Amino acid sequence: MSARDGKSVGSADEREAILFDEIAQDIATQGYSIRANAIDARLMQLLSEHVVEMPSSQFKRAGIGREEDHTLEDSIRGDEICWISGECEAETAWLGWAESLQQYLNRRLFLGLFSFESHFAHYAPGDFYKKHQDAFDGDANRILSVVIYLNKQWREEDGGELIVYSKETDESLAKVIPGYGTLVIFLSEEFPHEVLPATQDRYSIAGWFRVNTSNTARVDPPK
Ligand code: OGA
Ligand code: MN
């Protein structure tokens, strides 16, 4: 991470331009980016307030791909999720941020990102998500994964780290503490990753930029 991380210098727009530039460089050179205090304080405030105010009935147990065996799911992931549709100020602001990043990365890196889908996630104490990939060669329409953490005053001993692995060597490349405002972005096909159990409630947003897989037989609309 650079010395600029977390410094509140310049306007919000200037800080965003610097962040987007750093993300693009990270992705171009190593395929992933981890940035502390990445997102504007107002947007972080909106999101972190919204996620704890949402009624728990809106959160549903997360699935794993097309797998419908709940016993198996329990052994792979335990989090509850709520898809983001843009129905309130916090969600609209988040989707706007993602749209700006999408446009920037398309111009800078020619990624051809076409749509964005994201959900809030809540991991209760003890919940985990075993090592997995967000996309696989062949069915690859998820190109770029994004995670932002909403946990105020997270301590190292609270656990819940995201471990990012190299697909080639299986070595651990990064261990990310899910603290407030930390942003993780990685190429969805290239980095297996896992979420370790935590001792506290752990809140995040996970999202994916996709390319358009429409063809004449099947239209794949943006969500
Ligand atoms: C996911 C995921 C990581 C995290 O939802 O696919 O890997 O740190 N989340 O919450
Ligand atoms: Mn994942």
Coordinates of N, CA and C in Angstrom, one line a residue, residues 32-213:
Y32 N -4.5 -7.9 -8.3 CA -5.4 -7.6 -7.2 C -4.9 -6.3 -6.5
S33 N -5.8 -5.8 -5.8 CA -5.6 -4.5 -5.1 C -6.2 -4.5 -3.7
I34 N -5.4 -4.1 -2.7 CA -5.9 -4.0 -1.3 C -5.6 -2.6 -0.9
R35 N -6.7 -1.9 -0.5 CA -6.5 -0.4 -0.2 C -7.3 -0.1 1.1
A36 N -6.6 0.4 2.1 CA -7.2 0.8 3.3 C -7.8 2.2 3.2
N37 N -8.9 2.5 3.9 CA -9.6 3.8 3.9 C -9.9 4.2 2.5
A38 N -10.4 3.3 1.7 CA -10.5 3.6 0.3 C -11.7 4.5 -0.1
I39 N -12.7 4.3 0.6 CA -14.0 4.9 0.2 C -14.3 6.1 1.0
D40 N -14.9 7.1 0.4 CA -15.3 8.4 0.9 C -16.1 8.2 2.3
A41 N -15.8 9.0 3.2 CA -16.4 8.8 4.6 C -17.9 8.9 4.6
R42 N -18.5 9.7 3.7 CA -19.9 9.8 3.7 C -20.5 8.5 3.2
L43 N -20.0 8.0 2.1 CA -20.5 6.7 1.6 C -20.3 5.6 2.6
M44 N -19.2 5.5 3.2 CA -18.9 4.5 4.2 C -20.0 4.6 5.4
Q45 N -20.3 5.8 5.8 CA -21.2 6.0 6.9 C -22.6 5.5 6.5
L46 N -23.0 5.9 5.2 CA -24.3 5.5 4.7 C -24.4 3.9 4.7
L47 N -23.4 3.3 4.2 CA -23.4 1.8 4.0 C -23.4 1.1 5.4
S48 N -22.5 1.6 6.3 CA -22.4 0.9 7.6 C -23.6 1.1 8.4
E49 N -24.3 2.3 8.3 CA -25.5 2.5 9.1 C -26.6 1.6 8.5
H50 N -26.7 1.6 7.1 CA -27.8 0.8 6.5 C -27.7 -0.7 6.8
V51 N -26.5 -1.2 6.8 CA -26.4 -2.7 6.9 C -26.8 -3.1 8.3
V52 N -26.6 -2.3 9.3 CA -27.0 -2.8 10.7 C -28.5 -2.4 10.9
E53 N -29.0 -1.5 10.2 CA -30.4 -1.1 10.4 C -31.4 -2.1 9.6
M54 N -30.8 -2.8 8.6 CA -31.7 -3.6 7.8 C -32.3 -4.8 8.7
P55 N -33.6 -5.0 8.5 CA -34.2 -6.1 9.3 C -33.5 -7.5 8.9
S56 N -33.2 -8.3 9.9 CA -32.5 -9.5 9.6 C -33.3 -10.4 8.7
S57 N -34.6 -10.2 8.6 CA -35.4 -11.1 7.7 C -35.0 -10.8 6.2
Q58 N -34.3 -9.7 5.9 CA -33.9 -9.4 4.5 C -32.7 -10.2 4.1
F59 N -32.0 -10.8 5.1 CA -30.8 -11.6 4.9 C -31.2 -13.0 4.7
K60 N -30.7 -13.7 3.6 CA -31.0 -15.1 3.4 C -29.7 -15.8 3.3
R61 N -29.7 -17.1 3.8 CA -28.5 -18.0 3.7 C -28.0 -18.0 2.2
A62 N -26.7 -17.8 2.1 CA -26.1 -17.7 0.8 C -26.0 -19.1 0.2
G63 N -26.1 -19.2 -1.1 CA -25.9 -20.5 -1.8 C -24.5 -20.6 -2.3
I64 N -24.2 -21.7 -2.9 CA -22.9 -21.9 -3.6 C -23.2 -22.4 -5.0
G65 N -23.2 -21.4 -6.0 CA -23.4 -21.8 -7.4 C -24.7 -22.5 -7.5
R66 N -24.7 -23.6 -8.2 CA -26.0 -24.3 -8.4 C -26.2 -25.4 -7.4
E67 N -25.3 -25.4 -6.4 CA -25.4 -26.5 -5.4 C -26.6 -26.3 -4.5
E68 N -27.5 -27.3 -4.3 CA -28.6 -27.1 -3.5 C -28.7 -27.9 -2.3
D69 N -27.6 -28.6 -2.0 CA -27.5 -29.5 -0.8 C -27.1 -28.6 0.4
H70 N -28.0 -28.4 1.3 CA -27.7 -27.4 2.4 C -26.7 -28.0 3.4
T71 N -26.7 -29.3 3.5 CA -25.6 -29.9 4.4 C -24.2 -29.5 3.9
L72 N -24.1 -29.6 2.5 CA -22.8 -29.3 1.9 C -22.5 -27.8 2.1
E73 N -23.6 -27.0 1.8 CA -23.4 -25.5 2.0 C -22.8 -25.2 3.4
D74 N -23.4 -25.8 4.4 CA -23.0 -25.5 5.7 C -21.5 -25.7 5.9
S75 N -21.0 -26.7 5.2 CA -19.6 -27.0 5.4 C -18.7 -26.1 4.5
I76 N -19.3 -25.3 3.7 CA -18.5 -24.5 2.8 C -18.7 -23.0 3.1
R77 N -19.9 -22.5 3.4 CA -20.1 -21.1 3.7 C -21.3 -21.0 4.6
G78 N -21.2 -20.0 5.6 CA -22.2 -19.9 6.6 C -22.8 -18.5 6.6
D79 N -22.4 -17.7 5.6 CA -22.9 -16.3 5.7 C -24.3 -16.1 5.2
E80 N -24.9 -15.0 5.6 CA -26.3 -14.6 5.1 C -26.1 -13.4 4.2
I81 N -26.8 -13.3 3.1 CA -26.6 -12.2 2.2 C -27.9 -11.5 1.8
C82 N -27.8 -10.3 1.3 CA -28.9 -9.5 0.9 C -28.5 -8.7 -0.4
W83 N -29.1 -9.1 -1.5 CA -28.7 -8.4 -2.8 C -29.0 -7.0 -2.8
I84 N -28.1 -6.2 -3.4 CA -28.3 -4.7 -3.5 C -29.0 -4.3 -4.7
S85 N -30.2 -3.6 -4.6 CA -31.0 -3.3 -5.7 C -31.0 -1.8 -6.0
G86 N -30.5 -1.0 -5.0 CA -30.5 0.5 -5.2 C -31.8 1.1 -4.8
E87 N -32.4 0.6 -3.8 CA -33.7 1.1 -3.3 C -33.6 2.1 -2.2
C88 N -32.5 2.4 -1.7 CA -32.3 3.5 -0.7 C -31.1 4.3 -1.0
E89 N -30.9 5.4 -0.3 CA -29.8 6.3 -0.6 C -28.4 5.6 -0.5
A90 N -28.3 4.8 0.5 CA -27.0 4.1 0.6 C -26.7 3.2 -0.5
E91 N -27.7 2.4 -1.0 CA -27.5 1.5 -2.1 C -27.2 2.2 -3.4
T92 N -28.0 3.3 -3.6 CA -27.8 4.1 -4.8 C -26.4 4.7 -4.9
A93 N -26.0 5.2 -3.7 CA -24.6 5.8 -3.7 C -23.6 4.7 -4.0
W94 N -23.7 3.5 -3.4 CA -22.8 2.5 -3.6 C -22.7 2.1 -5.1
L95 N -23.9 1.9 -5.7 CA -24.0 1.5 -7.1 C -23.4 2.6 -8.0
G96 N -23.6 3.8 -7.6 CA -23.0 5.0 -8.3 C -21.4 4.9 -8.3
W97 N -20.9 4.6 -7.1 CA -19.5 4.4 -7.0 C -18.9 3.3 -7.9
A98 N -19.6 2.2 -7.8 CA -19.2 1.0 -8.6 C -19.3 1.4 -10.1
E99 N -20.3 2.1 -10.5 CA -20.4 2.5 -11.9 C -19.2 3.4 -12.3
S100 N -18.8 4.3 -11.5 CA -17.7 5.2 -11.8 C -16.4 4.3 -11.9
L101 N -16.2 3.4 -11.0 CA -15.0 2.5 -11.1 C -15.1 1.7 -12.4
Q102 N -16.2 1.2 -12.7 CA -16.4 0.4 -13.9 C -16.0 1.2 -15.2
Q103 N -16.5 2.4 -15.2 CA -16.1 3.3 -16.4 C -14.6 3.6 -16.4
Y104 N -14.1 3.9 -15.3 CA -12.6 4.2 -15.2 C -11.8 3.0 -15.7
L105 N -12.1 1.8 -15.1 CA -11.3 0.6 -15.5 C -11.5 0.2 -17.0
N106 N -12.7 0.4 -17.5 CA -12.9 0.1 -18.9 C -12.1 1.1 -19.8
R107 N -12.0 2.3 -19.4 CA -11.2 3.3 -20.2 C -9.7 3.0 -20.1
R108 N -9.3 2.7 -18.8 CA -7.9 2.5 -18.5 C -7.3 1.2 -19.0
L109 N -8.1 0.1 -18.7 CA -7.6 -1.2 -18.9 C -8.3 -2.0 -20.0
F110 N -9.3 -1.4 -20.6 CA -10.1 -2.0 -21.7 C -10.7 -3.4 -21.2
L111 N -11.2 -3.4 -20.0 CA -11.7 -4.7 -19.5 C -13.1 -5.1 -20.1
G112 N -13.8 -4.1 -20.6 CA -15.1 -4.4 -21.2 C -16.1 -4.8 -20.2
L113 N -16.0 -4.2 -18.9 CA -17.0 -4.6 -17.9 C -18.3 -4.0 -18.3
F114 N -19.4 -4.8 -18.1 CA -20.7 -4.5 -18.6 C -21.7 -4.3 -17.6
S115 N -21.6 -5.0 -16.5 CA -22.7 -4.9 -15.4 C -22.0 -5.2 -14.1
F116 N -22.8 -4.9 -13.0 CA -22.3 -5.0 -11.7 C -23.4 -5.6 -10.8
E117 N -23.1 -6.6 -10.0 CA -24.0 -7.2 -9.1 C -23.3 -7.2 -7.7
S118 N -24.1 -7.0 -6.6 CA -23.4 -7.0 -5.3 C -24.4 -7.3 -4.2
H119 N -23.9 -7.8 -3.1 CA -24.8 -8.0 -2.0 C -24.1 -7.7 -0.6
F120 N -24.9 -7.3 0.3 CA -24.3 -7.3 1.7 C -24.1 -8.7 2.2
A121 N -23.2 -8.9 3.0 CA -23.0 -10.2 3.6 C -22.8 -10.0 5.1
H122 N -23.4 -10.9 5.9 CA -23.2 -10.9 7.3 C -22.7 -12.3 7.7
Y123 N -21.5 -12.3 8.3 CA -21.0 -13.6 8.9 C -21.2 -13.5 10.4
A124 N -22.0 -14.3 11.0 CA -22.2 -14.4 12.5 C -20.9 -15.0 13.0
P125 N -20.6 -14.8 14.3 CA -19.4 -15.4 14.9 C -19.3 -16.9 14.6
G126 N -18.2 -17.3 14.1 CA -17.9 -18.7 13.8 C -18.2 -19.0 12.3
D127 N -18.9 -18.1 11.6 CA -19.1 -18.4 10.2 C -17.9 -18.2 9.4
F128 N -17.8 -19.0 8.3 CA -16.6 -18.9 7.4 C -17.1 -19.2 6.0
Y129 N -16.1 -19.0 5.1 CA -16.4 -19.3 3.7 C -15.1 -20.0 3.2
K130 N -15.2 -21.3 3.0 CA -14.0 -22.1 2.6 C -13.4 -21.6 1.3
K131 N -12.2 -22.0 1.1 CA -11.4 -21.6 -0.1 C -12.3 -21.9 -1.4
H132 N -12.4 -20.8 -2.2 CA -13.2 -20.9 -3.4 C -12.7 -19.9 -4.5
Q133 N -13.2 -20.1 -5.7 CA -13.0 -19.0 -6.7 C -14.4 -18.5 -7.1
D134 N -14.4 -17.2 -7.4 CA -15.7 -16.5 -7.8 C -16.0 -16.8 -9.2
A135 N -15.1 -17.2 -10.1 CA -15.4 -17.6 -11.5 C -14.3 -18.6 -11.9
F136 N -14.7 -19.4 -12.9 CA -13.9 -20.4 -13.4 C -13.7 -20.3 -14.9
D137 N -12.5 -20.7 -15.4 CA -12.3 -20.7 -16.9 C -13.5 -21.3 -17.5
G138 N -13.9 -20.7 -18.6 CA -15.0 -21.3 -19.3 C -16.3 -20.7 -19.1
D139 N -16.8 -20.6 -17.8 CA -18.0 -19.9 -17.6 C -17.8 -18.5 -17.1
A140 N -16.7 -17.9 -17.5 CA -16.2 -16.7 -16.9 C -16.9 -15.4 -17.4
N141 N -18.0 -15.1 -16.7 CA -18.6 -13.8 -17.0 C -18.4 -12.9 -15.8
R142 N -18.0 -13.4 -14.6 CA -17.5 -12.6 -13.5 C -16.0 -12.3 -13.7
I143 N -15.7 -11.1 -13.9 CA -14.3 -10.7 -14.3 C -13.6 -10.2 -13.1
L144 N -14.2 -9.3 -12.3 CA -13.5 -8.6 -11.3 C -14.4 -8.7 -10.0
S145 N -13.8 -9.2 -8.9 CA -14.5 -9.2 -7.6 C -14.1 -8.0 -6.8
V146 N -15.1 -7.5 -6.0 CA -14.8 -6.4 -5.1 C -15.4 -6.7 -3.8
V147 N -14.6 -6.4 -2.7 CA -15.2 -6.6 -1.4 C -14.8 -5.3 -0.6
I148 N -15.8 -4.8 0.2 CA -15.5 -3.6 1.0 C -16.1 -4.0 2.4
Y149 N -15.3 -3.7 3.5 CA -15.6 -4.1 4.8 C -16.2 -2.9 5.6
L150 N -17.3 -3.2 6.4 CA -18.1 -2.2 7.0 C -18.0 -2.3 8.6
N151 N -16.9 -2.9 9.1 CA -16.8 -3.1 10.5 C -16.0 -2.1 11.3
K152 N -16.7 -1.3 12.0 CA -16.0 -0.2 12.8 C -15.3 -0.9 14.0
Q153 N -14.1 -0.4 14.3 CA -13.3 -0.9 15.4 C -13.1 -2.4 15.4
W154 N -12.8 -2.9 14.2 CA -12.4 -4.3 14.1 C -11.0 -4.5 14.7
R155 N -10.7 -5.5 15.5 CA -9.4 -5.7 16.1 C -8.8 -6.9 15.5
E156 N -7.5 -7.0 15.4 CA -6.8 -8.1 14.8 C -7.3 -9.4 15.4
E157 N -7.5 -9.4 16.7 CA -7.8 -10.7 17.4 C -9.3 -11.1 17.1
D158 N -10.1 -10.2 16.4 CA -11.4 -10.6 16.1 C -11.5 -11.6 14.9
G159 N -10.3 -11.8 14.3 CA -10.3 -12.8 13.2 C -11.0 -12.4 11.9
G160 N -11.6 -13.3 11.3 CA -12.4 -13.0 10.1 C -11.6 -12.6 8.9
E161 N -10.3 -12.9 8.8 CA -9.5 -12.4 7.7 C -9.9 -13.1 6.4
L162 N -9.7 -12.3 5.3 CA -9.8 -12.8 4.0 C -8.4 -13.2 3.6
I163 N -8.2 -14.5 3.2 CA -6.9 -15.0 2.7 C -7.0 -15.1 1.2
V164 N -6.1 -14.4 0.5 CA -6.0 -14.5 -1.0 C -4.9 -15.4 -1.4
Y165 N -5.1 -16.4 -2.2 CA -4.1 -17.3 -2.6 C -3.7 -17.1 -4.1
S166 N -2.5 -17.6 -4.4 CA -2.1 -17.7 -5.8 C -2.7 -19.0 -6.4
K167 N -3.3 -18.9 -7.6 CA -3.9 -20.1 -8.2 C -2.8 -21.0 -8.6
E168 N -1.6 -20.5 -9.0 CA -0.5 -21.3 -9.5 C 0.2 -22.1 -8.4
T169 N 0.5 -21.4 -7.4 CA 1.4 -22.0 -6.3 C 0.6 -22.3 -5.1
D170 N -0.6 -21.8 -4.9 CA -1.4 -22.0 -3.7 C -0.8 -21.3 -2.5
E171 N 0.2 -20.5 -2.7 CA 0.7 -19.8 -1.5 C -0.2 -18.6 -1.2
S172 N -0.2 -18.3 0.1 CA -1.1 -17.2 0.5 C -0.4 -15.8 0.1
L173 N -1.1 -15.0 -0.6 CA -0.5 -13.8 -1.1 C -0.9 -12.6 -0.2
A174 N -2.0 -12.7 0.5 CA -2.4 -11.6 1.4 C -3.4 -12.1 2.4
K175 N -3.3 -11.5 3.6 CA -4.2 -11.8 4.7 C -4.8 -10.5 5.1
V176 N -6.1 -10.3 4.8 CA -6.7 -9.0 4.9 C -7.6 -8.9 6.2
I177 N -7.3 -8.0 7.1 CA -8.2 -7.8 8.2 C -9.4 -7.0 7.8
P178 N -10.6 -7.5 8.1 CA -11.8 -6.9 7.5 C -12.3 -5.6 8.2
G179 N -11.3 -4.7 8.3 CA -11.6 -3.4 9.0 C -12.3 -2.4 8.1
Y180 N -13.0 -1.5 8.8 CA -13.8 -0.4 8.2 C -13.1 0.3 7.0
G181 N -13.7 0.2 5.9 CA -13.2 1.0 4.7 C -12.1 0.3 3.9
T182 N -11.7 -0.9 4.3 CA -10.7 -1.6 3.5 C -11.4 -2.2 2.3
L183 N -10.7 -2.0 1.1 CA -11.3 -2.4 -0.1 C -10.4 -3.5 -0.8
V184 N -11.0 -4.6 -1.3 CA -10.2 -5.6 -1.9 C -10.8 -5.8 -3.3
I185 N -10.0 -5.8 -4.3 CA -10.4 -6.0 -5.7 C -9.5 -7.1 -6.3
F186 N -10.0 -8.1 -7.0 CA -9.1 -9.0 -7.7 C -9.8 -9.6 -8.9
L187 N -9.0 -10.1 -9.8 CA -9.5 -10.8 -11.0 C -10.2 -12.1 -10.5
S188 N -11.5 -12.3 -10.8 CA -12.3 -13.3 -10.3 C -11.8 -14.7 -10.6
E189 N -11.2 -14.9 -11.8 CA -10.7 -16.3 -12.1 C -9.4 -16.6 -11.6
E190 N -8.7 -15.6 -11.1 CA -7.2 -15.8 -10.9 C -6.9 -16.1 -9.4
F191 N -7.8 -15.7 -8.5 CA -7.4 -15.8 -7.1 C -8.4 -16.5 -6.2
P192 N -8.0 -17.8 -5.9 CA -8.8 -18.5 -4.9 C -8.7 -17.7 -3.6
H193 N -9.7 -17.8 -2.7 CA -9.7 -17.0 -1.5 C -10.6 -17.7 -0.5
E194 N -10.4 -17.3 0.8 CA -11.3 -17.9 1.8 C -11.5 -16.9 2.9
V195 N -12.6 -17.0 3.7 CA -12.9 -16.2 4.8 C -12.8 -17.0 6.1
L196 N -11.9 -16.6 7.0 CA -11.7 -17.3 8.3 C -12.8 -16.9 9.3
P197 N -13.2 -17.8 10.2 CA -14.2 -17.4 11.2 C -13.8 -16.3 12.0
A198 N -14.7 -15.5 12.5 CA -14.5 -14.4 13.4 C -15.2 -14.5 14.7
T199 N -14.8 -13.7 15.7 CA -15.4 -13.8 17.0 C -16.5 -12.7 17.1
Q200 N -16.6 -11.9 16.1 CA -17.6 -10.8 16.1 C -18.5 -10.9 14.8
D201 N -19.6 -10.2 14.8 CA -20.4 -10.1 13.6 C -19.6 -9.4 12.6
R202 N -19.5 -9.9 11.4 CA -18.7 -9.4 10.3 C -19.5 -9.0 9.1
Y203 N -19.5 -7.7 8.8 CA -20.3 -7.1 7.7 C -19.4 -6.7 6.5
S204 N -19.9 -7.0 5.3 CA -19.2 -6.6 4.1 C -20.1 -6.4 3.0
I205 N -19.6 -5.9 1.9 CA -20.3 -6.0 0.6 C -19.4 -6.7 -0.3
A206 N -19.9 -7.7 -1.0 CA -19.2 -8.4 -2.1 C -19.9 -8.1 -3.4
G207 N -19.1 -7.8 -4.4 CA -19.7 -7.5 -5.7 C -18.8 -8.0 -6.9
W208 N -19.4 -8.1 -8.0 CA -18.7 -8.6 -9.2 C -19.1 -7.8 -10.4
F209 N -18.0 -7.4 -11.1 CA -18.2 -6.8 -12.5 C -18.2 -7.9 -13.5
R210 N -19.2 -7.9 -14.4 CA -19.3 -8.9 -15.4 C -19.1 -8.4 -16.8
V211 N -18.8 -9.3 -17.7 CA -18.8 -8.9 -19.1 C -20.2 -9.4 -19.7
N212 N -20.5 -8.9 -20.8 CA -21.8 -9.3 -21.4 C -21.6 -10.6 -22.1
T213 N -22.4 -11.6 -21.7 CA -22.3 -12.9 -22.4 C -23.6 -13.1 -23.3

